[in-house]
XYZ file of C-alpha atoms in Angstrom:
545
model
C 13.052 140.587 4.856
C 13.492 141.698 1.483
C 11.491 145.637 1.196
C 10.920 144.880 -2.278
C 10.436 142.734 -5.478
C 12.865 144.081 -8.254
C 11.308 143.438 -11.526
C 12.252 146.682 -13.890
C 15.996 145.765 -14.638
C 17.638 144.227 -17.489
C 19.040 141.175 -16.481
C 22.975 140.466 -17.576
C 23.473 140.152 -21.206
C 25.766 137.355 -21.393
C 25.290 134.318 -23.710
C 24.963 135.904 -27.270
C 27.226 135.398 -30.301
C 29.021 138.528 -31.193
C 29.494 137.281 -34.650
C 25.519 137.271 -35.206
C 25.499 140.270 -36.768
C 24.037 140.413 -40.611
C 26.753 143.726 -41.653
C 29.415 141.571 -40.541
C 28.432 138.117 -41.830
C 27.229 139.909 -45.202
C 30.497 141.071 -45.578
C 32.986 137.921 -44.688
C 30.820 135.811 -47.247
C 30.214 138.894 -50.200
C 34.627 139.484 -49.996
C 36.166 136.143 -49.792
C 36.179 134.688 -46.385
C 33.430 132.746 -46.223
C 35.332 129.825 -45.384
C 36.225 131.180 -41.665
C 32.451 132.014 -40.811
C 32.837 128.778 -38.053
C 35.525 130.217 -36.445
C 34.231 133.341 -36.521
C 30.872 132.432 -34.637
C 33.148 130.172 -32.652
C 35.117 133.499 -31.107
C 31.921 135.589 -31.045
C 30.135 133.041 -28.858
C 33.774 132.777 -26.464
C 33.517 136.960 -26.460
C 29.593 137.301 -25.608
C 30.215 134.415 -22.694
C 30.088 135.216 -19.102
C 33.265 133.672 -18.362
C 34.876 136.513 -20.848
C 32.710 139.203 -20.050
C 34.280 138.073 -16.403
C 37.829 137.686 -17.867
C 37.591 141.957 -19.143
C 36.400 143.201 -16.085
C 39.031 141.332 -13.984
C 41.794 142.883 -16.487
C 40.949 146.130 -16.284
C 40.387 146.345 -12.355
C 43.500 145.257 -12.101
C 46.371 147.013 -14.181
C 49.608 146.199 -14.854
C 52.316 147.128 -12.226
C 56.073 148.023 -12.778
C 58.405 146.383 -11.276
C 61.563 148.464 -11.994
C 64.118 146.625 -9.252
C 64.123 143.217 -7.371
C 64.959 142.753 -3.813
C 68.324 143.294 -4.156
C 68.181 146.227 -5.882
C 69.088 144.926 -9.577
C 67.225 146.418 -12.555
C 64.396 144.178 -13.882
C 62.215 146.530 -15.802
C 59.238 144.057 -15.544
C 55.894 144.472 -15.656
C 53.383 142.704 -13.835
C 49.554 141.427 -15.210
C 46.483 139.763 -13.891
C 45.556 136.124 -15.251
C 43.012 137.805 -16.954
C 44.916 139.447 -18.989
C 47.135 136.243 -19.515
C 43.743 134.755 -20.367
C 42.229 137.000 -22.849
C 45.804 137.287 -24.915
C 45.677 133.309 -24.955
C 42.533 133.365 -26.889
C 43.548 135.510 -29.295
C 46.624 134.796 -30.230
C 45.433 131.162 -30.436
C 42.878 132.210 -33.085
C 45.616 134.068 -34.891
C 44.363 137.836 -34.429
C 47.682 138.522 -34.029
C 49.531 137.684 -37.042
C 47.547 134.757 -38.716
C 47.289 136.398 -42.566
C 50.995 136.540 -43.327
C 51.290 132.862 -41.931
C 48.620 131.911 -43.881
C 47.665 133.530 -46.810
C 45.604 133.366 -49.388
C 42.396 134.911 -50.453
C 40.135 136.563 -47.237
C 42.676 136.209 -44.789
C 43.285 139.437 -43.935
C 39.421 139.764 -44.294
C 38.763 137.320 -41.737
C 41.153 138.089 -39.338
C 39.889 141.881 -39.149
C 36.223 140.251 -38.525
C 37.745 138.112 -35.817
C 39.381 141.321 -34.626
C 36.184 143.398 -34.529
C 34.364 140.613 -32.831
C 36.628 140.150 -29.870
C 37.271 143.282 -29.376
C 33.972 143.382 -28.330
C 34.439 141.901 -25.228
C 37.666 143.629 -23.622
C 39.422 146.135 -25.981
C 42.872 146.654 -23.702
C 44.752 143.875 -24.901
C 44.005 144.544 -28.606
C 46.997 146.970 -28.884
C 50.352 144.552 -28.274
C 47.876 142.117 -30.832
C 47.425 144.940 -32.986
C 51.320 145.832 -32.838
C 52.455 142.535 -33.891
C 49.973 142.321 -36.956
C 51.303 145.248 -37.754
C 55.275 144.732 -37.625
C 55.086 141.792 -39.547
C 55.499 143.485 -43.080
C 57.171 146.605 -41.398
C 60.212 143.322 -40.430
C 60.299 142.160 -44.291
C 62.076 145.453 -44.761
C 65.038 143.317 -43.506
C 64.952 139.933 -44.923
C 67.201 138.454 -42.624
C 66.082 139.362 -39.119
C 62.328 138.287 -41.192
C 63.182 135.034 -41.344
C 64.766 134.329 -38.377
C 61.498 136.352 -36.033
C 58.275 135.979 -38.185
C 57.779 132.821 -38.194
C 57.248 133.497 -33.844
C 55.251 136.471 -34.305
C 53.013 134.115 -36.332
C 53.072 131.423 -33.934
C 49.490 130.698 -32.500
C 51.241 130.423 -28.875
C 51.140 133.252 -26.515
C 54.589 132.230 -24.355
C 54.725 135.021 -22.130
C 57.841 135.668 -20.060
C 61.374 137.733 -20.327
C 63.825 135.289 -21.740
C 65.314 135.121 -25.797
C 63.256 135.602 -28.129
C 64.730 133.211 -30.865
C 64.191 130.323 -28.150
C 60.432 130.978 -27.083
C 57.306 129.509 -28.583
C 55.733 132.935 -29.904
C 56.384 136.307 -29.348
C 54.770 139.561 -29.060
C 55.480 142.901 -30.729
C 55.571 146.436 -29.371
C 56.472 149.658 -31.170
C 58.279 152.968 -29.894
C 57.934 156.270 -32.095
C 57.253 158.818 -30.515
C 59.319 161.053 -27.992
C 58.414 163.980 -25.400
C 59.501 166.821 -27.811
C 57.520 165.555 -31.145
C 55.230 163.503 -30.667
C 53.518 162.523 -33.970
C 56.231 164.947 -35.623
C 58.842 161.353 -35.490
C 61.645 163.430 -37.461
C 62.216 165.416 -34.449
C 63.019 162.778 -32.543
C 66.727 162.779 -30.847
C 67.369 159.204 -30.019
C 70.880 158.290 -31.855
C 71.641 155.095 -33.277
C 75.628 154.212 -33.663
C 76.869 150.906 -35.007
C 78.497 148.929 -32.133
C 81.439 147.670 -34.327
C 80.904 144.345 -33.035
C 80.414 142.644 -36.387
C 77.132 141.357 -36.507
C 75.480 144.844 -37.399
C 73.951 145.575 -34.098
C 73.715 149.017 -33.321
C 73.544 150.816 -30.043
C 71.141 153.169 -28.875
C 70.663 156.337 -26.507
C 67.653 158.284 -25.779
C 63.899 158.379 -24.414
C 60.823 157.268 -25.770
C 57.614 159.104 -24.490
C 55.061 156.188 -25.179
C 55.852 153.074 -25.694
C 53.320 150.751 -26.735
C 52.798 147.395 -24.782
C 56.508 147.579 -23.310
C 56.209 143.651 -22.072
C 56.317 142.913 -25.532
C 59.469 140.644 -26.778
C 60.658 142.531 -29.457
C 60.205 146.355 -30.367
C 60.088 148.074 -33.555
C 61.751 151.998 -33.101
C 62.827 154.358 -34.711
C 66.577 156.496 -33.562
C 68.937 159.232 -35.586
C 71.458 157.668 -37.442
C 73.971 159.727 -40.151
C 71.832 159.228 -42.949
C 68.697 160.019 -40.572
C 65.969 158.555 -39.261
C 66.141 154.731 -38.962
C 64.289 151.791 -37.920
C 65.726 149.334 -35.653
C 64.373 146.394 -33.718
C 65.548 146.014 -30.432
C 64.406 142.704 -28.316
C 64.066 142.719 -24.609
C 66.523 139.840 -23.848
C 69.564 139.523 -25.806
C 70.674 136.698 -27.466
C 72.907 135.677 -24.428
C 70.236 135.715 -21.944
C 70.918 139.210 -20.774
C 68.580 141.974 -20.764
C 68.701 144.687 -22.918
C 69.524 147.746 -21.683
C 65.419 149.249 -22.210
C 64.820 150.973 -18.844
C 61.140 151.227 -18.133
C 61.150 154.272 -16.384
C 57.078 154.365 -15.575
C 53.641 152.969 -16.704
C 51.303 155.872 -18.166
C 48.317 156.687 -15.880
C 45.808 156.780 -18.608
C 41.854 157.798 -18.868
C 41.267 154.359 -20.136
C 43.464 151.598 -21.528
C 43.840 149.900 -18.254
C 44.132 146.655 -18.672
C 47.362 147.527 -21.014
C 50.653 148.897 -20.098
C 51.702 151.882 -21.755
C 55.240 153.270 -20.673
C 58.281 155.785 -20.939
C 61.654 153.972 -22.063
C 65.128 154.932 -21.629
C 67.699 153.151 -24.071
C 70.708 152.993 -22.532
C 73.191 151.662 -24.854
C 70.434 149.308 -26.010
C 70.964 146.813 -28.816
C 69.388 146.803 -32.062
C 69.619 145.735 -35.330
C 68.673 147.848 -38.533
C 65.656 147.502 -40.199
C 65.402 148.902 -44.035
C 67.351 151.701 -45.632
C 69.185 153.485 -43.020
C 67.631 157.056 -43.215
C 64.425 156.027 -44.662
C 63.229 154.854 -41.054
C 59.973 156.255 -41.289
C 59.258 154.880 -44.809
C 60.216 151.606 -43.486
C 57.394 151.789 -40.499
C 54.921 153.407 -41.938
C 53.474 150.320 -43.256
C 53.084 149.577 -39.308
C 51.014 152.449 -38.804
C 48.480 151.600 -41.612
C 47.908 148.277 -40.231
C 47.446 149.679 -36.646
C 45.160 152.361 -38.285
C 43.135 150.021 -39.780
C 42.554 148.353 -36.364
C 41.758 151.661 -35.030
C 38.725 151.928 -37.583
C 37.809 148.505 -36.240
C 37.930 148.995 -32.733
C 35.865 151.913 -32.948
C 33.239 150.074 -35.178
C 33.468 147.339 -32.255
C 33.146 150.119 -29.634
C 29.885 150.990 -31.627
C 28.635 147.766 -31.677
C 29.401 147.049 -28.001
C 27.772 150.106 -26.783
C 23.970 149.137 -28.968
C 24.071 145.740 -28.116
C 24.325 147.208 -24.527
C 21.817 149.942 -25.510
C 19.288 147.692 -27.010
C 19.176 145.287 -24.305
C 18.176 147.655 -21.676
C 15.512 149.178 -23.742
C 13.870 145.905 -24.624
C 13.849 144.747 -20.691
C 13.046 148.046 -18.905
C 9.626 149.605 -19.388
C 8.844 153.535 -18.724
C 5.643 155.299 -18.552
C 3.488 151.579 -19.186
C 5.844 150.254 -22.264
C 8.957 148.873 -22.517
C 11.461 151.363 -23.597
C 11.897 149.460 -27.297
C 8.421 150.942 -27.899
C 8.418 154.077 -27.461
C 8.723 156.113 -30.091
C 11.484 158.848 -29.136
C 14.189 156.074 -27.962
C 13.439 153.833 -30.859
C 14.832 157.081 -33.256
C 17.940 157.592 -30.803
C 18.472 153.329 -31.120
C 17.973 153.964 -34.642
C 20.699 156.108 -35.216
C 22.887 154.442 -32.902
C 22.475 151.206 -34.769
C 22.518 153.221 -38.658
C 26.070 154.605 -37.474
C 27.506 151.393 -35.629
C 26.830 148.868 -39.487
C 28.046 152.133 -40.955
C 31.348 152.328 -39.680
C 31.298 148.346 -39.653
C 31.302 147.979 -43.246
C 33.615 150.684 -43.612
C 36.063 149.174 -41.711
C 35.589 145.557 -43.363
C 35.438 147.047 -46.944
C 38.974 148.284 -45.940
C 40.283 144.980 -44.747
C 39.042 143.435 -48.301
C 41.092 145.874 -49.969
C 43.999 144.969 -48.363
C 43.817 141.909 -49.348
C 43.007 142.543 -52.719
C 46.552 145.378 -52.894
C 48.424 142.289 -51.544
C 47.218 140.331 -54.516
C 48.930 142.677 -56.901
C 45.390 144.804 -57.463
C 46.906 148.776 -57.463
C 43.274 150.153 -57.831
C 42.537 148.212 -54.335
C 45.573 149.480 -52.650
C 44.955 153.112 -53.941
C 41.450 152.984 -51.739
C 42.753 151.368 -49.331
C 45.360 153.827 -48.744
C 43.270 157.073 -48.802
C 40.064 155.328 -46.890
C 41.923 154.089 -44.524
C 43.205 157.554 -43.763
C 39.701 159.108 -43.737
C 38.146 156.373 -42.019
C 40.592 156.590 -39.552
C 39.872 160.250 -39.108
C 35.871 159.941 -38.929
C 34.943 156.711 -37.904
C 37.486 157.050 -34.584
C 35.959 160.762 -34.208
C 32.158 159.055 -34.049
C 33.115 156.350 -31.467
C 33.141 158.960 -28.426
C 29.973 160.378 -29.364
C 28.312 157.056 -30.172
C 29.322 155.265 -26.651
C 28.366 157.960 -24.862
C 24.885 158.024 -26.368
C 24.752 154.598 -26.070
C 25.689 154.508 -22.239
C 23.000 157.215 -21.893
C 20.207 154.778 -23.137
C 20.769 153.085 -19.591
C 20.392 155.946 -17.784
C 21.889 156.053 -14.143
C 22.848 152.036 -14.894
C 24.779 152.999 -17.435
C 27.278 155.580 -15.426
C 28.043 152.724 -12.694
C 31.058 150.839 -13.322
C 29.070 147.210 -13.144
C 27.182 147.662 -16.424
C 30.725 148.127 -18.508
C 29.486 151.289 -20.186
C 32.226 153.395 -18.749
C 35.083 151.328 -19.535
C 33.839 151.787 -23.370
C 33.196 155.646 -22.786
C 37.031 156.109 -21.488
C 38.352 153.448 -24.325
C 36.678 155.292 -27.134
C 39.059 158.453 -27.513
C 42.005 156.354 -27.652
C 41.151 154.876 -30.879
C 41.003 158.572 -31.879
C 44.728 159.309 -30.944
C 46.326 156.560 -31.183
C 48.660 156.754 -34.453
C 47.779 159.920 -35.602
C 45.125 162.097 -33.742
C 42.639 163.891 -35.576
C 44.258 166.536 -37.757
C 47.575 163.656 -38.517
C 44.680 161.770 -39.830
C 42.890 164.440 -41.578
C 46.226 165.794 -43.248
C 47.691 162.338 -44.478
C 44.314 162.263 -46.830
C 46.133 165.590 -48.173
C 49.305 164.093 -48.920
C 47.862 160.939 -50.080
C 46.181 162.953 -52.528
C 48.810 164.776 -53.566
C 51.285 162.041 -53.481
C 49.082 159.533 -55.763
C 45.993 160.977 -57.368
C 44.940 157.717 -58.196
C 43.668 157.088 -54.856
C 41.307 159.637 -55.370
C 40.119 158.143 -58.831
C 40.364 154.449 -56.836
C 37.419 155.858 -53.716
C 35.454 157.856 -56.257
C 34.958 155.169 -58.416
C 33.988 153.078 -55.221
C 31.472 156.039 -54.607
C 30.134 155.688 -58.107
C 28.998 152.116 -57.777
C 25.811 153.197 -56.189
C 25.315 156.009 -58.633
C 21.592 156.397 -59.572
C 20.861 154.429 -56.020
C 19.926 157.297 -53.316
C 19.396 161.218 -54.682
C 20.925 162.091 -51.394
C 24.174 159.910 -52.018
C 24.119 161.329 -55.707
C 23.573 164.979 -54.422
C 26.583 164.803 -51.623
C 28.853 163.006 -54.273
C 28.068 166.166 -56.539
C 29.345 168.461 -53.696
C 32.291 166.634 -53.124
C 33.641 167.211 -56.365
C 32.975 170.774 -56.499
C 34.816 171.128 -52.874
C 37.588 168.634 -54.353
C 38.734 172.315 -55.936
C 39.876 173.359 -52.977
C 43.101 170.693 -53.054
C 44.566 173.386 -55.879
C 45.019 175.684 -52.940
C 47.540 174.227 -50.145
C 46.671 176.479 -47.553
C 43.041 176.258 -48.204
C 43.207 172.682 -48.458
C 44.437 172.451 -44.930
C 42.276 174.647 -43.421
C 39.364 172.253 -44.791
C 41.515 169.136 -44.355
C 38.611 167.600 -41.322
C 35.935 168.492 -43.471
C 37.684 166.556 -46.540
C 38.127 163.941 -44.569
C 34.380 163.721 -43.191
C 32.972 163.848 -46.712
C 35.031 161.702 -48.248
C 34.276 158.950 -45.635
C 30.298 159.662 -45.455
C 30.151 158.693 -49.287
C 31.995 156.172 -49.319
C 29.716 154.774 -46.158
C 26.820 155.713 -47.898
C 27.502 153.531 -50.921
C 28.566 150.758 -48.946
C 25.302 151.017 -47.294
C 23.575 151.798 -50.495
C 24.974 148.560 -52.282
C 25.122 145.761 -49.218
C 22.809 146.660 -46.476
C 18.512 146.715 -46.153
C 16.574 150.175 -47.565
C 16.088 150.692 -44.338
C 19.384 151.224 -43.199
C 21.040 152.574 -46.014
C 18.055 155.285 -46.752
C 18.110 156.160 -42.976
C 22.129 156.818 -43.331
C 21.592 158.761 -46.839
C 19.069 161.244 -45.776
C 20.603 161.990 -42.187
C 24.231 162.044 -42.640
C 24.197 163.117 -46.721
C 21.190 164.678 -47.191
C 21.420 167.254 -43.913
C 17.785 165.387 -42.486
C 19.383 165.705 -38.432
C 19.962 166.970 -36.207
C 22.826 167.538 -33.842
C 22.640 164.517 -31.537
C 21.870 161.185 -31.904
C 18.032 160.699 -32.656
C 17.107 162.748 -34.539
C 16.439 160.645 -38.087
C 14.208 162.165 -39.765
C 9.943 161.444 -39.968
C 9.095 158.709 -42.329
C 12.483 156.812 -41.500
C 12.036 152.799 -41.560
C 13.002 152.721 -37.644
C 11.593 149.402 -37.123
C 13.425 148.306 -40.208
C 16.905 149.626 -38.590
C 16.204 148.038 -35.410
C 15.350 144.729 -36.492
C 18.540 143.935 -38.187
C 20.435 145.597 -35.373
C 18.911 142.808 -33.162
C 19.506 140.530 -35.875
């Protein structure tokens, strides 16, 4: 006999639309990509199904296994996933998450693929990376003409064709990328792997060393960097030769990581593997940089999706469950700590879809465009990723107990959201590239300032932090100093340039709860703490929205 009726729990949230969010939707139609809004709503309904929401979990309690030998002992160096995961890559590849803007241009593209991005993510974040990588090594491969032509148009394919065999004779293919090494880590110059040409007259080279992390190492095709004589070089080495056989890419073991599951992560050894020379020989790092930004820019969306996840999660809870004769939405103390959750999550939203816009503006020829891009991308990258651990674990507390269990999904976002933080470039890599962007091209200080200025007049707290800046801009004269306050920089510059995307695009309510926390020194230290006299009903209706 049952002991009791159960009638104080939030039932599952399953059958919303991830893409019913006004900050997203504002933004798709406001810069250009209007024209993929049914698509859009198409994937967020597929990522806020049960059947998906079944798919993630499935993915990450079950890893991927390596499988280093077969039964008779030959090398193999394969790596084993669930259908899930099989599942999940389907989808997006099929909705062109992976490389869809350079296969199909034009204006918005790169707009709307970064809201597609954001959106699924929502629902399992794991197998963004190797569909991150391959966005990304797209115009890293245009370096070299040649091997472009003969391997983007499969990167761009819309067919996920899983499986170790050539890559020039598969459907579509998947791209990985292998930096960094054991003694440098983010430092890529020190790394020792040596490239020397094979002599065999096709311009392969062969390479020898060890790769520390290797990102999605099922992929078909890597991009890596190795010591050549002229220096550091960029090569792309595929998993199966031409002639069937496999290249000689030893997967030595899968990373036991805090989170990440569902993906494979993994230490290489190139024995005598085959490659062929991407770029300059020597300017290696040059050549893949170009990677990085792209992945960085999915890092800013990730966490913004994290965010999102994490309130939707958060709000749902508090408008089932009731405490002390009210449900939870009511009362007043967990409507400011919603509040803030929801005023940080559009925050970082925008942020990261105000980037994607200017990317496709750069690409269009606009240098002003690609200026902002290149320095708020590198202090988004630094702030927003820094907020995302905070954020889902606020979030996560809003459910109390439920929230700490593994069956409400709240802890695979908690582990996932430092990754987004490390991955290409932890904290102070991020902080100090919006240093040397500085330095390296002023004008993408001018280009983010004069983004800043478009709300001038708007909010005396935006007005008064933008004032500040520029006095602590000074500090940039002094190299040393500059470091030191290189994280600080990099917070300011971002809070602006949030606050005047706010200021311009979202609801008063929003944008003057944002302005007088974050700018204008009204909070606290945690999350809820707005200040009195904030619009919180105004912030939590279009979070609901």
């Amino acid at each position: 006999m049952a002991t009791h009726e159960i009638f104080n729990q939030a039932p599952p949230l399953t059958g919303f639309t991830a893409a019913d969010e006004p900050a997203l939707l504002d933004a798709v139609r406001r810069d250009g990509a209007g024209a993929g809004e049914a698509e859009l709503r198409e994937l967020g309904e597929l990522a806020g199904s049960a059947g998906t929401q079944e798919l993630a979990r499935q993915a990450e309690e079950n890893p991927p296994r390596l499988r280093t030998h077969d039964r008779y002992g030959h090398r193999i160096d394969e790596v084993e996933f669930h259908p899930a995961w099989h599942s999940l890559m389907t989808t997006a590849v099929r909705h062109g998450l992976h490389a869809a803007p350079w296969a199909e241009p034009g204006a918005g593209a790169h707009l709307l693929r970064a809201a597609k991005f954001y959106v699924w993510s929502q629902a399992e974040a794991g197998h963004g990376c190797p569909v991150s990588m391959t966005y990304a090594a797209v115009p890293a491969l245009r370096a070299e003409p040649e091997l472009a032509a003969l391997y983007e148009p499969l990167l761009a394919s819309r067919v996920y064709d899983f499986g170790l065999r050539p890559p020039l004779g598969k459907a579509g293919l998947i791209a990985g990328m292998s930096m960094t090494e054991k003694q440098g880590g983010s430092d890529v110059r020190a790394n020792t792997t040596r490239a020397v040409p094979d002599g065999g007259g096709d311009g392969a080279y062969r390479l020898t060393g060890h790769k520390w992390f290797t990102s999605a190492p099922m992929s078909d095709v890597f991009l890596t960097l190795a010591q050549t004589e002229e220096g550091v070089t960029c090569f792309l080495l595929p998993r199966v030769l031409p002639d069937g056989s496999r290249n000689a890419l030893r997967l030595q073991r899968l990373k036991d990581k805090l989170g990440n599951r569902s993906n494979a992560s993994s230490e290489i050894e190139y024995e005598d593997a085959v490659g062929w020379r991407v770029g300059e020989a020597g300017r290696g790092v040059r050549t893949i940089v170009e990677m990085v930004n792209m992945t960085r820019l999915d890092c800013v969306l990730g966490s913004a999706a994290a965010m999102r996840a994490g309130l939707r999660q958060a709000l749902h809870h508090a408008r089932h469950r009731r405490a002390f004769g009210a449900p939870l939405l009511e009362q007043p103390l967990m409507r400011n700590v919603l509040a803030d959750l929801a005023v940080e999550s559009e925050a970082a939203t925008v942020l990261g879809l105000r980037l994607a816009a200017a990317l496709d503006r750069s690409l269009a020829g606009d240098e002003r465009e690609a200026a902002l891009r290149r320095l708020g991308l590198a202090a988004g990258k630094y702030h927003v990723c820094k907020r995302g651990s905070a954020h889902v674990g606020e979030a996560l507390e809003c459910l109390g107990g439920n929230g700490y269990v593994e069956e409400s999904g709240m802890p695979r976002l908690y582990r996932e959201a430092p990754l987004l933080s490390i991955w290409e470039g932890s904290g102070n890599v991020a902080a100090l590239d919006v240093l040397r962007a500085v330095a390296k091209d002023p004008a993408t200080l001018d280009a983010l300032l004069a983004e800043v200025d478009a709300a001038a007049g708007a909010d005396r707290h935006l007005d008064a932090a933008v004032a500040a800046l520029r006095k602590d801009l000074a500090v940039l004269s002094d190299p040393a100093a500059a470091q030191l306050a290189a994280r600080r920089l990099a917070e300011r510059l971002t809070l602006v340039l949030q606050g005047s995307l706010l200021v311009r695009h979202s609801t008063p309510a929003v944008a003057d709860a944002f302005c007088a926390s974050r700018l204008g020194g009204e909070w606290g230290h945690a999350y809820g703490t707005l200040p009195s006299g904030t619009d919180l009903g105004g912030v939590l209706e279009r979070a609901r929205a």
